[in-house]
Amino acid sequence: MALINYLTQIQFAEGAVGLLAQELAALGIERPLVVTDKGVRQAGLLDKALASLAEKTAGIFDETPGNPTEAAVRAAAAAYLESGADGIVAIGGGSAIDLAKGVAIAATHDGPLKDYAVIAGGAARITARTAPVVAVPTTAGTGSEVGRGAIIILDDGRKVGLLSPYLIPRRAICDPDLTVTLPAGLTAATGMDALSHCVETYLSAAYNPPADGIALEGLRLGYGAIVRATESPQDRAARRDMMAASMMGAMAFQKGLGCVHSLSHALGGLNPKLHHGTLNAIFLPAVLAFNRGADSVSADGKFARLAAVMGLPGEDAVIPAFAALSARLGLPTGLSQLGVGPDMFDAVADGALKDHTHQTNPREASRQDYLDMLRASE
């Protein structure tokens, strides 16, 4: 079993979920509110995760929507306060973990969530009062179990980031066995989310060599495992490597993301039913084509390094490889397949310009650049 200390303490192994009670005790959490969703509960994963707790919880909130909303945060925060909880256990995909982070703020800080959004200068308002979170991911995609951020759709429809070191879960329990029953479509879509994290954070112009190394190794693992995990769900080695890729992408994206995520966040805010990982997969080729012209990308030979870790013959093969991968995985390869047409492009471009990940793209994107990327992704 690997015990990893990077931004937080991570238990990573098959069967690691059995350590949940131990990790809660180490943090002094006696009455955790469990935040999850109905799908995780129906799949039996919640019972498996909670087996070691002997029902010692403050309650279970299983109303997490597909994309976490401010309304759901309020409801869960009310449950947290009414139950006298002293911590949160998030069990599920990125939505449940991000919702738990929103609750960790809302239950301990005054005012609406918009006051704590990055774009409102809210990061400095998030303090050490934040409720402790222990995260147990059941998908291999967002890596939110080791990340310092959460993405929440506000009451006004904006999809915003909440970022703070105080939002990093105090413990993460990464058990690849919990992902074995994940349907193929979700395995593929969440997996592409993980790969997009690794690629975007590596291409970001910020200077962070450790993050670059983690991102490249995460990409190597994920690119080599995603097809096997999708097509052969019982392949334990593939599931392990995908969970590692997801974790590593989130470890690294403290460096910053880019236009793939600014577009996905903007479109996801307009239509919360769209899956974030699927959108990332669709936007990745067009954004890579745009970013290939960035000075920092070309000067550092970054596309050649991407090609090397992906086992491709050269940098010209990188963009076609990602497009082909989405098709192989059975994911939509264009926005039109999701019912998204040009009538939405202006609103998406406007939202992308305001997103916090827009600022860390390696090449500054204008409104017209975003419109061009959207057209290229039709």
XYZ file of C-alpha atoms in Angstrom:
378
model
C 0.000 0.000 0.000
C 1.299 3.431 -0.957
C 0.936 6.224 1.590
C 1.340 9.456 -0.347
C 1.837 12.863 1.224
C 1.683 15.715 -1.237
C -1.083 18.238 -0.579
C -2.941 15.921 1.724
C -2.623 12.396 3.051
C -3.844 9.761 0.608
C -4.544 6.101 1.203
C -4.252 4.458 -2.208
C -4.909 0.734 -2.603
C -7.533 -1.831 -3.463
C -9.637 -2.183 -0.315
C -8.456 1.142 1.133
C -12.054 2.174 1.804
C -11.892 -0.094 4.862
C -9.624 2.529 6.444
C -12.335 5.194 6.560
C -13.040 4.834 10.290
C -9.319 4.960 11.032
C -8.851 8.159 9.027
C -11.846 9.848 10.655
C -10.537 8.942 14.101
C -7.138 10.394 13.245
C -8.852 13.700 12.493
C -11.052 13.564 15.581
C -14.253 13.445 13.514
C -16.949 11.571 15.441
C -20.186 12.615 13.709
C -19.606 13.086 9.971
C -22.345 14.094 7.570
C -22.086 11.803 4.545
C -22.520 13.586 1.212
C -23.212 11.347 -1.764
C -25.748 10.793 -4.553
C -28.515 8.304 -5.209
C -26.538 6.491 -7.907
C -23.704 5.700 -5.512
C -26.231 4.550 -2.945
C -28.128 2.327 -5.393
C -24.887 0.753 -6.632
C -24.120 -0.439 -3.103
C -20.950 1.636 -2.908
C -22.233 3.715 -0.028
C -22.843 0.654 2.134
C -19.386 -0.653 1.253
C -17.753 2.636 2.155
C -19.609 3.019 5.437
C -19.186 -0.597 6.596
C -16.357 0.308 8.956
C -18.282 3.127 10.647
C -20.921 0.974 12.339
C -23.554 3.606 11.418
C -21.755 6.303 13.412
C -22.743 9.213 11.196
C -24.673 12.425 11.671
C -26.791 11.583 8.648
C -26.655 11.006 4.910
C -27.323 13.630 2.256
C -27.812 11.845 -1.075
C -29.382 14.641 -3.115
C -26.226 15.664 -4.965
C -27.221 16.705 -8.517
C -25.198 15.815 -11.617
C -23.541 19.223 -11.388
C -23.470 20.615 -7.828
C -25.615 23.684 -7.281
C -25.803 26.397 -4.673
C -29.307 25.220 -3.760
C -28.008 21.702 -3.026
C -25.166 23.186 -0.966
C -27.688 25.117 1.134
C -29.770 22.005 1.728
C -26.767 19.912 2.735
C -25.349 22.711 4.914
C -28.671 22.887 6.744
C -28.484 19.135 7.346
C -24.921 19.534 8.614
C -25.883 22.208 11.128
C -29.128 20.583 12.257
C -27.421 17.229 12.880
C -24.542 18.640 14.903
C -22.008 17.143 12.485
C -18.309 17.777 13.075
C -17.015 16.883 9.634
C -17.999 15.635 6.184
C -17.388 12.372 4.347
C -17.828 12.799 0.583
C -18.454 9.540 -1.263
C -18.909 9.703 -5.015
C -17.614 11.424 -8.095
C -16.482 14.988 -8.458
C -19.991 16.341 -7.991
C -20.390 14.846 -4.503
C -16.882 15.874 -3.450
C -17.295 19.416 -4.804
C -20.685 19.690 -3.117
C -19.073 18.623 0.166
C -16.490 21.384 -0.224
C -19.273 23.895 -0.792
C -20.955 22.652 2.386
C -17.655 22.946 4.252
C -17.748 26.672 3.470
C -21.475 27.340 3.770
C -21.803 25.631 7.150
C -18.977 27.661 8.694
C -18.970 31.007 6.846
C -21.576 33.743 6.480
C -23.045 34.983 3.219
C -23.869 33.403 -0.156
C -21.409 31.239 -2.035
C -20.892 33.890 -4.709
C -18.903 35.865 -2.133
C -16.327 33.045 -2.062
C -15.946 32.563 -5.839
C -12.500 33.132 -7.309
C -13.845 35.601 -9.864
C -15.238 37.696 -6.991
C -11.946 37.690 -5.103
C -13.445 35.237 -2.664
C -10.476 32.920 -2.145
C -9.114 35.122 0.647
C -12.481 34.978 2.428
C -12.274 31.197 2.922
C -10.685 30.574 6.294
C -9.466 27.791 8.542
C -12.990 27.562 9.986
C -13.879 25.405 6.958
C -15.334 22.063 8.035
C -12.976 19.081 7.556
C -13.698 16.827 4.592
C -12.645 13.227 3.984
C -13.083 12.288 0.317
C -13.726 8.824 -1.103
C -13.899 8.977 -4.921
C -15.966 6.418 -6.816
C -14.925 7.671 -10.253
C -11.539 8.332 -11.833
C -11.932 11.769 -13.323
C -11.994 15.027 -11.404
C -9.386 14.210 -8.772
C -11.324 16.518 -6.462
C -10.256 14.331 -3.536
C -6.817 15.986 -3.614
C -7.730 19.345 -5.158
C -8.124 22.744 -3.555
C -11.123 23.740 -5.623
C -14.798 23.064 -6.187
C -16.997 23.984 -9.130
C -20.514 25.075 -8.174
C -23.433 26.424 -10.235
C -24.708 29.503 -8.432
C -28.343 30.513 -8.123
C -27.818 33.010 -10.955
C -26.657 30.234 -13.322
C -22.943 31.001 -13.293
C -20.600 28.034 -12.935
C -17.826 29.280 -10.681
C -14.736 27.997 -8.937
C -14.185 28.077 -5.198
C -10.454 27.822 -4.504
C -8.568 27.666 -1.227
C -5.981 25.487 0.512
C -8.629 25.076 3.216
C -10.819 23.172 0.727
C -8.323 20.374 0.204
C -9.808 17.273 1.871
C -7.922 16.430 5.065
C -7.769 12.798 3.946
C -8.360 11.067 0.610
C -9.127 7.367 0.295
C -8.511 6.184 -3.256
C -9.794 2.645 -3.709
C -9.824 1.552 -7.374
C -12.224 -1.268 -6.489
C -14.962 1.336 -6.055
C -14.782 2.191 -9.778
C -15.155 -1.348 -11.151
C -18.952 -1.109 -11.501
C -18.855 2.306 -13.180
C -20.659 2.120 -16.560
C -18.507 2.276 -19.676
C -19.792 5.684 -20.737
C -18.973 7.249 -17.387
C -15.617 5.496 -17.235
C -14.751 7.045 -20.592
C -16.112 10.527 -19.864
C -14.580 10.821 -16.400
C -11.344 9.372 -17.736
C -11.133 12.050 -20.419
C -11.637 14.625 -17.691
C -8.552 13.251 -15.939
C -6.517 13.279 -19.146
C -7.566 16.850 -19.925
C -6.370 17.923 -16.472
C -2.968 16.394 -17.079
C -2.631 17.964 -20.542
C -3.899 21.429 -19.659
C -1.879 21.815 -16.496
C 1.276 20.676 -18.291
C 0.747 23.231 -21.067
C 0.037 26.085 -18.655
C 2.822 28.661 -18.791
C 3.272 28.858 -15.012
C 6.622 27.653 -13.668
C 6.045 24.546 -11.604
C 8.382 21.651 -12.549
C 6.968 19.197 -9.961
C 3.473 19.741 -11.359
C 4.772 19.193 -14.892
C 6.336 15.884 -13.916
C 3.209 14.704 -12.125
C 0.998 15.738 -15.037
C 3.109 13.932 -17.625
C 3.204 10.714 -15.623
C -0.529 10.981 -15.010
C -1.071 11.332 -18.754
C 1.145 8.330 -19.456
C -0.808 6.175 -17.044
C -4.223 7.416 -18.097
C -3.674 7.339 -21.846
C -2.429 3.776 -21.557
C -5.320 2.610 -19.387
C -8.492 4.427 -20.420
C -9.480 2.118 -23.272
C -8.844 -1.004 -21.179
C -10.779 0.385 -18.222
C -13.703 1.257 -20.492
C -13.804 -1.932 -22.541
C -12.709 -4.365 -19.806
C -14.193 -2.948 -16.588
C -12.806 -5.764 -14.417
C -9.224 -4.949 -15.434
C -7.926 -4.006 -11.977
C -4.596 -2.687 -13.260
C -6.384 -0.339 -15.671
C -8.727 0.849 -12.930
C -5.749 1.480 -10.647
C -3.893 3.465 -13.306
C -6.977 5.542 -14.129
C -7.507 6.420 -10.482
C -3.832 7.370 -10.232
C -4.106 9.515 -13.373
C -7.153 11.261 -11.943
C -5.418 11.915 -8.634
C -2.239 13.140 -10.323
C -4.058 15.474 -12.687
C -5.662 17.190 -9.706
C -2.403 17.272 -7.765
C -0.856 19.101 -10.708
C -3.629 21.504 -11.640
C -2.724 23.822 -8.813
C -0.528 25.139 -11.656
C -3.619 26.194 -13.617
C -5.819 24.876 -16.409
C -6.938 26.576 -19.602
C -9.446 27.085 -22.392
C -10.772 23.520 -22.373
C -12.094 24.120 -18.883
C -13.192 27.722 -19.402
C -15.345 26.544 -22.311
C -16.658 23.502 -20.435
C -17.487 25.528 -17.350
C -19.303 28.162 -19.402
C -21.338 25.667 -21.418
C -22.003 23.486 -18.377
C -23.392 26.501 -16.557
C -25.810 27.150 -19.423
C -26.871 23.502 -19.587
C -26.100 21.606 -16.351
C -27.239 18.326 -17.920
C -24.105 18.187 -20.067
C -21.317 16.038 -18.615
C -18.156 17.985 -17.845
C -15.754 15.226 -18.919
C -17.577 14.758 -22.228
C -17.328 18.479 -22.931
C -13.618 18.432 -22.132
C -13.106 15.585 -24.604
C -14.924 17.528 -27.322
C -13.052 20.782 -26.757
C -9.580 19.291 -26.269
C -8.535 18.970 -29.966
C -9.564 22.530 -30.893
C -7.934 24.027 -27.802
C -4.735 22.051 -28.393
C -4.615 23.370 -31.954
C -4.941 26.918 -30.586
C -2.381 26.437 -27.820
C 0.201 24.830 -30.049
C 1.026 28.339 -31.203
C 1.810 29.621 -27.707
C 5.398 30.794 -27.253
C 5.872 28.816 -24.031
C 4.520 25.640 -25.622
C 6.687 25.753 -28.751
C 9.843 27.049 -27.040
C 9.805 24.248 -24.467
C 8.971 21.517 -26.980
C 5.915 20.560 -24.982
C 4.027 18.838 -27.785
C 7.020 16.601 -28.404
C 6.962 15.584 -24.734
C 3.245 14.897 -24.895
C 3.856 12.670 -27.903
C 6.657 10.844 -26.096
C 4.624 9.944 -23.007
C 1.666 8.939 -25.195
C 3.888 6.674 -27.299
C 3.174 8.592 -30.517
C 5.585 8.980 -33.456
C 5.790 12.760 -33.193
C 4.107 15.957 -32.071
C 1.889 16.176 -35.164
C 0.119 13.026 -33.951
C -1.012 14.450 -30.584
C -4.183 16.260 -31.638
C -5.448 13.493 -33.968
C -4.742 10.953 -31.226
C -7.081 12.669 -28.768
C -9.802 13.002 -31.402
C -9.441 9.316 -32.279
C -9.465 8.333 -28.608
C -12.845 9.984 -28.004
C -14.271 8.176 -31.015
C -12.809 4.831 -29.862
C -14.384 5.334 -26.435
C -17.791 5.981 -27.965
C -17.989 9.556 -26.704
C -19.616 12.362 -28.682
C -17.011 14.035 -30.875
C -18.907 17.252 -31.621
C -21.209 19.692 -29.874
C -23.990 19.079 -32.386
C -24.296 15.523 -31.051
C -25.242 17.059 -27.698
C -27.815 19.398 -29.202
C -25.524 22.419 -28.798
C -25.644 24.738 -31.786
C -24.212 28.095 -32.889
C -27.087 29.925 -31.189
C -25.329 29.257 -27.874
C -21.806 30.151 -28.944
C -21.903 33.851 -28.047
C -23.049 33.124 -24.503
C -20.439 30.371 -24.091
C -17.641 32.646 -25.314
C -18.723 35.393 -22.930
C -18.773 32.944 -20.030
C -15.394 31.477 -20.950
C -13.760 34.907 -20.842
C -14.961 35.328 -17.250
C -13.919 31.879 -16.032
C -10.935 31.621 -13.687
C -9.221 28.988 -15.868
C -9.157 31.442 -18.799
C -6.374 33.318 -17.027
C -3.927 30.388 -16.932
C -4.190 29.229 -20.541
C -0.711 29.334 -22.148
C -1.970 31.634 -24.897
C -4.372 34.520 -24.287
C -7.685 33.817 -25.958
C -9.937 36.556 -27.279
C -13.687 36.333 -27.687
C -13.150 35.593 -31.381
C -10.665 32.854 -30.515
C -13.296 31.206 -28.334
C -15.872 31.453 -31.102
C -13.395 29.848 -33.489
C -12.739 27.005 -31.011
C -16.477 26.463 -30.604
C -16.975 26.284 -34.372
C -14.077 23.859 -34.665
C -15.782 21.696 -32.024
C -19.175 21.544 -33.762
